[in-house]
């Protein structure tokens, strides 16, 4: 679980910069952003020492490239429709905050990874696509396959799920969300997410 979350944290950095790139085709968007972000992190050895600076970087650059509403809806599964609109809004915000705070520390731990982005052939008029990448970790570690599930909307391509070595981020959270809802309903899940975010805030 910890390894999975760490890898996803690394992947989130791929879509941190230059919102104009979101109008590119999805594979080009990922490839260009990978190279740019790895260069920034590699050159800025002080970013890991400033929590607020890292959080600000994520908050201002990551959100335009991820569809957190769809991610939350998929993670909620059948329970999404049972939540009131106000609860849905709170869930999206809490889930987004959880992801940002959980992964912010891990973003500074990667320096020498190499990333291969497989081109998409014959994208055509599709508005849903999967961008497949390989993370070469070095030091004798096995390469890790990464799939980005992306959809095209009015603002360009956005990520709604990330699959690491066959394990979906959304599916991974769906299990824990379902357990919380069975125990305490939607309000119980909201409280759990809120409590977790408060605990992460001080770390």
PDB file of C-alpha atoms in Angstrom:
ATOM      1  CA  UNK A   1       0.000   0.000   0.000  1.00  0.00           C
ATOM      2  CA  UNK A   2       2.743   2.459   0.968  1.00  0.00           C
ATOM      3  CA  UNK A   3       4.694   1.651  -2.214  1.00  0.00           C
ATOM      4  CA  UNK A   4       1.531   2.116  -4.292  1.00  0.00           C
ATOM      5  CA  UNK A   5       0.804   5.516  -2.780  1.00  0.00           C
ATOM      6  CA  UNK A   6       4.393   6.621  -3.222  1.00  0.00           C
ATOM      7  CA  UNK A   7       4.349   5.746  -6.899  1.00  0.00           C
ATOM      8  CA  UNK A   8       1.061   7.536  -7.413  1.00  0.00           C
ATOM      9  CA  UNK A   9       2.571  10.574  -5.711  1.00  0.00           C
ATOM     10  CA  UNK A  10       5.371  10.502  -8.249  1.00  0.00           C
ATOM     11  CA  UNK A  11       2.848  10.279 -11.055  1.00  0.00           C
ATOM     12  CA  UNK A  12       0.875  13.245  -9.810  1.00  0.00           C
ATOM     13  CA  UNK A  13       3.903  15.443 -10.403  1.00  0.00           C
ATOM     14  CA  UNK A  14       3.672  14.717 -14.110  1.00  0.00           C
ATOM     15  CA  UNK A  15       0.713  17.033 -14.573  1.00  0.00           C
ATOM     16  CA  UNK A  16       1.764  19.991 -12.474  1.00  0.00           C
ATOM     17  CA  UNK A  17       2.760  22.618 -14.985  1.00  0.00           C
ATOM     18  CA  UNK A  18       1.589  24.696 -17.914  1.00  0.00           C
ATOM     19  CA  UNK A  19      -2.221  24.400 -18.148  1.00  0.00           C
ATOM     20  CA  UNK A  20      -2.057  25.253 -21.871  1.00  0.00           C
ATOM     21  CA  UNK A  21      -0.586  21.800 -22.432  1.00  0.00           C
ATOM     22  CA  UNK A  22      -3.964  20.310 -21.515  1.00  0.00           C
ATOM     23  CA  UNK A  23      -5.145  21.138 -25.050  1.00  0.00           C
ATOM     24  CA  UNK A  24      -2.547  18.760 -26.478  1.00  0.00           C
ATOM     25  CA  UNK A  25      -3.264  15.149 -27.252  1.00  0.00           C
ATOM     26  CA  UNK A  26      -3.069  13.125 -24.020  1.00  0.00           C
ATOM     27  CA  UNK A  27       0.152  11.246 -24.719  1.00  0.00           C
ATOM     28  CA  UNK A  28       1.974  14.442 -25.722  1.00  0.00           C
ATOM     29  CA  UNK A  29       0.631  16.209 -22.649  1.00  0.00           C
ATOM     30  CA  UNK A  30       1.986  13.534 -20.345  1.00  0.00           C
ATOM     31  CA  UNK A  31       5.338  13.277 -22.140  1.00  0.00           C
ATOM     32  CA  UNK A  32       6.041  17.017 -22.144  1.00  0.00           C
ATOM     33  CA  UNK A  33       4.958  17.448 -18.536  1.00  0.00           C
ATOM     34  CA  UNK A  34       7.059  14.505 -17.363  1.00  0.00           C
ATOM     35  CA  UNK A  35      10.225  16.019 -18.755  1.00  0.00           C
ATOM     36  CA  UNK A  36       9.465  19.516 -17.461  1.00  0.00           C
ATOM     37  CA  UNK A  37       8.533  18.440 -13.941  1.00  0.00           C
ATOM     38  CA  UNK A  38      11.456  16.068 -13.492  1.00  0.00           C
ATOM     39  CA  UNK A  39      13.787  18.871 -14.548  1.00  0.00           C
ATOM     40  CA  UNK A  40      12.214  21.299 -12.068  1.00  0.00           C
ATOM     41  CA  UNK A  41      12.363  18.856  -9.158  1.00  0.00           C
ATOM     42  CA  UNK A  42      15.879  17.802 -10.048  1.00  0.00           C
ATOM     43  CA  UNK A  43      17.156  21.379 -10.017  1.00  0.00           C
ATOM     44  CA  UNK A  44      15.226  22.630  -6.977  1.00  0.00           C
ATOM     45  CA  UNK A  45      16.734  20.839  -3.980  1.00  0.00           C
ATOM     46  CA  UNK A  46      15.077  23.271  -1.538  1.00  0.00           C
ATOM     47  CA  UNK A  47      11.446  22.562  -2.352  1.00  0.00           C
ATOM     48  CA  UNK A  48      11.285  19.607   0.018  1.00  0.00           C
ATOM     49  CA  UNK A  49      12.261  21.854   2.928  1.00  0.00           C
ATOM     50  CA  UNK A  50       9.290  24.189   2.480  1.00  0.00           C
ATOM     51  CA  UNK A  51       5.966  22.448   3.084  1.00  0.00           C
ATOM     52  CA  UNK A  52       3.813  25.443   2.222  1.00  0.00           C
ATOM     53  CA  UNK A  53       5.710  26.004  -0.995  1.00  0.00           C
ATOM     54  CA  UNK A  54       5.203  22.378  -2.016  1.00  0.00           C
ATOM     55  CA  UNK A  55       1.505  22.450  -1.132  1.00  0.00           C
ATOM     56  CA  UNK A  56       1.066  25.704  -3.031  1.00  0.00           C
ATOM     57  CA  UNK A  57       2.768  24.186  -6.057  1.00  0.00           C
ATOM     58  CA  UNK A  58       0.400  21.227  -5.985  1.00  0.00           C
ATOM     59  CA  UNK A  59      -2.719  23.258  -5.276  1.00  0.00           C
ATOM     60  CA  UNK A  60      -2.095  25.756  -8.055  1.00  0.00           C
ATOM     61  CA  UNK A  61      -0.726  23.421 -10.726  1.00  0.00           C
ATOM     62  CA  UNK A  62      -2.254  19.981 -10.234  1.00  0.00           C
ATOM     63  CA  UNK A  63      -5.955  20.796  -9.978  1.00  0.00           C
ATOM     64  CA  UNK A  64      -6.454  21.958 -13.586  1.00  0.00           C
ATOM     65  CA  UNK A  65      -5.274  18.561 -14.842  1.00  0.00           C
ATOM     66  CA  UNK A  66      -7.346  16.189 -12.702  1.00  0.00           C
ATOM     67  CA  UNK A  67     -11.082  15.655 -12.678  1.00  0.00           C
ATOM     68  CA  UNK A  68     -11.557  15.237  -8.938  1.00  0.00           C
ATOM     69  CA  UNK A  69     -15.340  15.166  -9.221  1.00  0.00           C
ATOM     70  CA  UNK A  70     -15.245  12.116 -11.448  1.00  0.00           C
ATOM     71  CA  UNK A  71     -12.522  10.518  -9.331  1.00  0.00           C
ATOM     72  CA  UNK A  72     -14.630  10.943  -6.207  1.00  0.00           C
ATOM     73  CA  UNK A  73     -17.753   9.687  -7.942  1.00  0.00           C
ATOM     74  CA  UNK A  74     -15.945   6.569  -9.133  1.00  0.00           C
ATOM     75  CA  UNK A  75     -14.411   5.981  -5.710  1.00  0.00           C
ATOM     76  CA  UNK A  76     -17.866   6.279  -4.108  1.00  0.00           C
ATOM     77  CA  UNK A  77     -19.391   3.850  -6.582  1.00  0.00           C
ATOM     78  CA  UNK A  78     -23.072   3.117  -5.958  1.00  0.00           C
ATOM     79  CA  UNK A  79     -23.044   5.307  -2.859  1.00  0.00           C
ATOM     80  CA  UNK A  80     -22.486   8.514  -4.857  1.00  0.00           C
ATOM     81  CA  UNK A  81     -26.173   8.843  -5.749  1.00  0.00           C
ATOM     82  CA  UNK A  82     -27.195   8.457  -2.106  1.00  0.00           C
ATOM     83  CA  UNK A  83     -25.190  11.545  -1.116  1.00  0.00           C
ATOM     84  CA  UNK A  84     -26.939  14.903  -1.193  1.00  0.00           C
ATOM     85  CA  UNK A  85     -25.461  17.514  -3.562  1.00  0.00           C
ATOM     86  CA  UNK A  86     -23.989  19.387  -0.589  1.00  0.00           C
ATOM     87  CA  UNK A  87     -22.394  16.167   0.658  1.00  0.00           C
ATOM     88  CA  UNK A  88     -20.993  15.455  -2.806  1.00  0.00           C
ATOM     89  CA  UNK A  89     -19.314  18.860  -2.878  1.00  0.00           C
ATOM     90  CA  UNK A  90     -17.776  18.260   0.556  1.00  0.00           C
ATOM     91  CA  UNK A  91     -16.602  14.772  -0.452  1.00  0.00           C
ATOM     92  CA  UNK A  92     -14.873  16.088  -3.584  1.00  0.00           C
ATOM     93  CA  UNK A  93     -13.074  18.786  -1.593  1.00  0.00           C
ATOM     94  CA  UNK A  94     -12.049  16.423   1.202  1.00  0.00           C
ATOM     95  CA  UNK A  95     -10.838  13.742  -1.228  1.00  0.00           C
ATOM     96  CA  UNK A  96      -8.855  16.310  -3.201  1.00  0.00           C
ATOM     97  CA  UNK A  97      -7.292  17.621   0.007  1.00  0.00           C
ATOM     98  CA  UNK A  98      -6.468  14.092   1.144  1.00  0.00           C
ATOM     99  CA  UNK A  99      -4.657  13.291  -2.096  1.00  0.00           C
ATOM    100  CA  UNK A 100      -2.706  16.552  -2.089  1.00  0.00           C
ATOM    101  CA  UNK A 101      -1.617  16.270   1.551  1.00  0.00           C
ATOM    102  CA  UNK A 102      -0.886  12.560   1.381  1.00  0.00           C
ATOM    103  CA  UNK A 103       1.390  12.894  -1.615  1.00  0.00           C
ATOM    104  CA  UNK A 104       3.069  16.248  -1.015  1.00  0.00           C
ATOM    105  CA  UNK A 105       5.929  14.819   1.027  1.00  0.00           C
ATOM    106  CA  UNK A 106       6.568  12.006  -1.427  1.00  0.00           C
ATOM    107  CA  UNK A 107       6.974  14.370  -4.352  1.00  0.00           C
ATOM    108  CA  UNK A 108      10.464  15.351  -3.249  1.00  0.00           C
ATOM    109  CA  UNK A 109      11.847  11.802  -3.022  1.00  0.00           C
ATOM    110  CA  UNK A 110      12.265  11.201  -6.740  1.00  0.00           C
ATOM    111  CA  UNK A 111      15.248  12.416  -8.711  1.00  0.00           C
ATOM    112  CA  UNK A 112      16.695   9.904 -11.159  1.00  0.00           C
ATOM    113  CA  UNK A 113      13.690   8.047 -12.549  1.00  0.00           C
ATOM    114  CA  UNK A 114      13.330   7.774 -16.295  1.00  0.00           C
ATOM    115  CA  UNK A 115       9.899   7.725 -17.856  1.00  0.00           C
ATOM    116  CA  UNK A 116       8.851   6.238 -21.171  1.00  0.00           C
ATOM    117  CA  UNK A 117       5.513   7.384 -22.567  1.00  0.00           C
ATOM    118  CA  UNK A 118       3.978   5.085 -25.155  1.00  0.00           C
ATOM    119  CA  UNK A 119       2.357   7.029 -28.007  1.00  0.00           C
ATOM    120  CA  UNK A 120      -1.345   6.589 -28.680  1.00  0.00           C
ATOM    121  CA  UNK A 121      -2.052   5.471 -32.201  1.00  0.00           C
ATOM    122  CA  UNK A 122      -5.185   6.533 -34.040  1.00  0.00           C
ATOM    123  CA  UNK A 123      -6.738   8.637 -31.290  1.00  0.00           C
ATOM    124  CA  UNK A 124      -9.229  10.035 -33.771  1.00  0.00           C
ATOM    125  CA  UNK A 125     -12.263  11.710 -32.220  1.00  0.00           C
ATOM    126  CA  UNK A 126     -12.166   9.718 -29.009  1.00  0.00           C
ATOM    127  CA  UNK A 127     -12.790  11.663 -25.814  1.00  0.00           C
ATOM    128  CA  UNK A 128     -11.563   8.912 -23.492  1.00  0.00           C
ATOM    129  CA  UNK A 129      -8.073   7.440 -23.690  1.00  0.00           C
ATOM    130  CA  UNK A 130      -5.446   5.588 -21.692  1.00  0.00           C
ATOM    131  CA  UNK A 131      -1.876   6.854 -21.722  1.00  0.00           C
ATOM    132  CA  UNK A 132       0.534   4.046 -20.889  1.00  0.00           C
ATOM    133  CA  UNK A 133       3.928   4.798 -19.366  1.00  0.00           C
ATOM    134  CA  UNK A 134       6.814   2.902 -17.834  1.00  0.00           C
ATOM    135  CA  UNK A 135       8.735   4.180 -14.796  1.00  0.00           C
ATOM    136  CA  UNK A 136      12.352   3.007 -14.842  1.00  0.00           C
ATOM    137  CA  UNK A 137      13.427   3.308 -11.205  1.00  0.00           C
ATOM    138  CA  UNK A 138      17.060   2.263 -11.551  1.00  0.00           C
ATOM    139  CA  UNK A 139      19.163   0.632  -8.811  1.00  0.00           C
ATOM    140  CA  UNK A 140      18.126  -2.802 -10.014  1.00  0.00           C
ATOM    141  CA  UNK A 141      14.427  -2.194  -9.336  1.00  0.00           C
ATOM    142  CA  UNK A 142      11.801  -3.550 -11.673  1.00  0.00           C
ATOM    143  CA  UNK A 143      10.206  -1.063 -14.084  1.00  0.00           C
ATOM    144  CA  UNK A 144       6.679  -0.110 -13.094  1.00  0.00           C
ATOM    145  CA  UNK A 145       3.876   0.220 -15.676  1.00  0.00           C
ATOM    146  CA  UNK A 146       1.612   3.225 -15.189  1.00  0.00           C
ATOM    147  CA  UNK A 147      -1.675   3.882 -16.970  1.00  0.00           C
ATOM    148  CA  UNK A 148      -3.426   7.256 -16.968  1.00  0.00           C
ATOM    149  CA  UNK A 149      -7.164   7.137 -17.657  1.00  0.00           C
ATOM    150  CA  UNK A 150      -8.002  10.486 -19.238  1.00  0.00           C
ATOM    151  CA  UNK A 151     -11.054  12.198 -20.649  1.00  0.00           C
ATOM    152  CA  UNK A 152     -11.362  15.168 -22.961  1.00  0.00           C
ATOM    153  CA  UNK A 153     -13.651  18.010 -21.992  1.00  0.00           C
ATOM    154  CA  UNK A 154     -14.023  21.701 -22.845  1.00  0.00           C
ATOM    155  CA  UNK A 155     -10.770  22.471 -20.992  1.00  0.00           C
ATOM    156  CA  UNK A 156      -8.793  19.678 -22.606  1.00  0.00           C
ATOM    157  CA  UNK A 157      -7.648  16.307 -21.315  1.00  0.00           C
ATOM    158  CA  UNK A 158      -7.899  15.500 -17.614  1.00  0.00           C
ATOM    159  CA  UNK A 159      -6.965  12.478 -15.532  1.00  0.00           C
ATOM    160  CA  UNK A 160      -9.706  10.623 -13.680  1.00  0.00           C
ATOM    161  CA  UNK A 161      -7.761   7.531 -12.596  1.00  0.00           C
ATOM    162  CA  UNK A 162      -4.196   6.288 -12.337  1.00  0.00           C
ATOM    163  CA  UNK A 163      -3.360   2.581 -12.450  1.00  0.00           C
ATOM    164  CA  UNK A 164      -0.028   1.467 -11.003  1.00  0.00           C
ATOM    165  CA  UNK A 165       1.114  -2.056 -11.895  1.00  0.00           C
ATOM    166  CA  UNK A 166      -2.498  -3.063 -12.438  1.00  0.00           C
ATOM    167  CA  UNK A 167      -3.850  -1.414  -9.267  1.00  0.00           C
ATOM    168  CA  UNK A 168      -6.314   1.432  -9.794  1.00  0.00           C
ATOM    169  CA  UNK A 169      -6.122   4.460  -7.502  1.00  0.00           C
ATOM    170  CA  UNK A 170      -9.893   4.857  -7.637  1.00  0.00           C
ATOM    171  CA  UNK A 171     -10.548   1.173  -6.962  1.00  0.00           C
ATOM    172  CA  UNK A 172      -8.024   1.231  -4.142  1.00  0.00           C
ATOM    173  CA  UNK A 173      -9.971   3.971  -2.377  1.00  0.00           C
ATOM    174  CA  UNK A 174     -13.371   2.514  -3.236  1.00  0.00           C
ATOM    175  CA  UNK A 175     -12.848  -0.374  -0.856  1.00  0.00           C
ATOM    176  CA  UNK A 176     -12.053   1.866   2.097  1.00  0.00           C
ATOM    177  CA  UNK A 177     -14.853   4.292   1.202  1.00  0.00           C
ATOM    178  CA  UNK A 178     -17.387   1.446   1.095  1.00  0.00           C
ATOM    179  CA  UNK A 179     -16.244   0.211   4.494  1.00  0.00           C
ATOM    180  CA  UNK A 180     -16.608   3.659   6.038  1.00  0.00           C
ATOM    181  CA  UNK A 181     -20.063   4.148   4.530  1.00  0.00           C
ATOM    182  CA  UNK A 182     -21.274   0.779   5.796  1.00  0.00           C
ATOM    183  CA  UNK A 183     -20.180   1.728   9.299  1.00  0.00           C
ATOM    184  CA  UNK A 184     -21.273   5.353   9.454  1.00  0.00           C
ATOM    185  CA  UNK A 185     -23.038   6.353   6.256  1.00  0.00           C
ATOM    186  CA  UNK A 186     -21.959   9.198   3.996  1.00  0.00           C
ATOM    187  CA  UNK A 187     -21.539  11.527   6.969  1.00  0.00           C
ATOM    188  CA  UNK A 188     -19.237   8.965   8.552  1.00  0.00           C
ATOM    189  CA  UNK A 189     -17.041   8.951   5.453  1.00  0.00           C
ATOM    190  CA  UNK A 190     -16.955  12.746   5.415  1.00  0.00           C
ATOM    191  CA  UNK A 191     -15.874  12.778   9.063  1.00  0.00           C
ATOM    192  CA  UNK A 192     -13.184  10.171   8.422  1.00  0.00           C
ATOM    193  CA  UNK A 193     -11.760  12.155   5.501  1.00  0.00           C
ATOM    194  CA  UNK A 194     -11.915  15.406   7.445  1.00  0.00           C
ATOM    195  CA  UNK A 195     -10.181  13.863  10.477  1.00  0.00           C
ATOM    196  CA  UNK A 196      -7.485  12.362   8.254  1.00  0.00           C
ATOM    197  CA  UNK A 197      -6.872  15.703   6.560  1.00  0.00           C
ATOM    198  CA  UNK A 198      -6.536  17.464   9.887  1.00  0.00           C
ATOM    199  CA  UNK A 199      -4.017  14.881  11.048  1.00  0.00           C
ATOM    200  CA  UNK A 200      -1.987  15.310   7.870  1.00  0.00           C
ATOM    201  CA  UNK A 201      -2.084  19.094   8.107  1.00  0.00           C
ATOM    202  CA  UNK A 202       0.387  19.146  10.951  1.00  0.00           C
ATOM    203  CA  UNK A 203       2.876  16.759   9.344  1.00  0.00           C
TER     204      UNK A 203
END
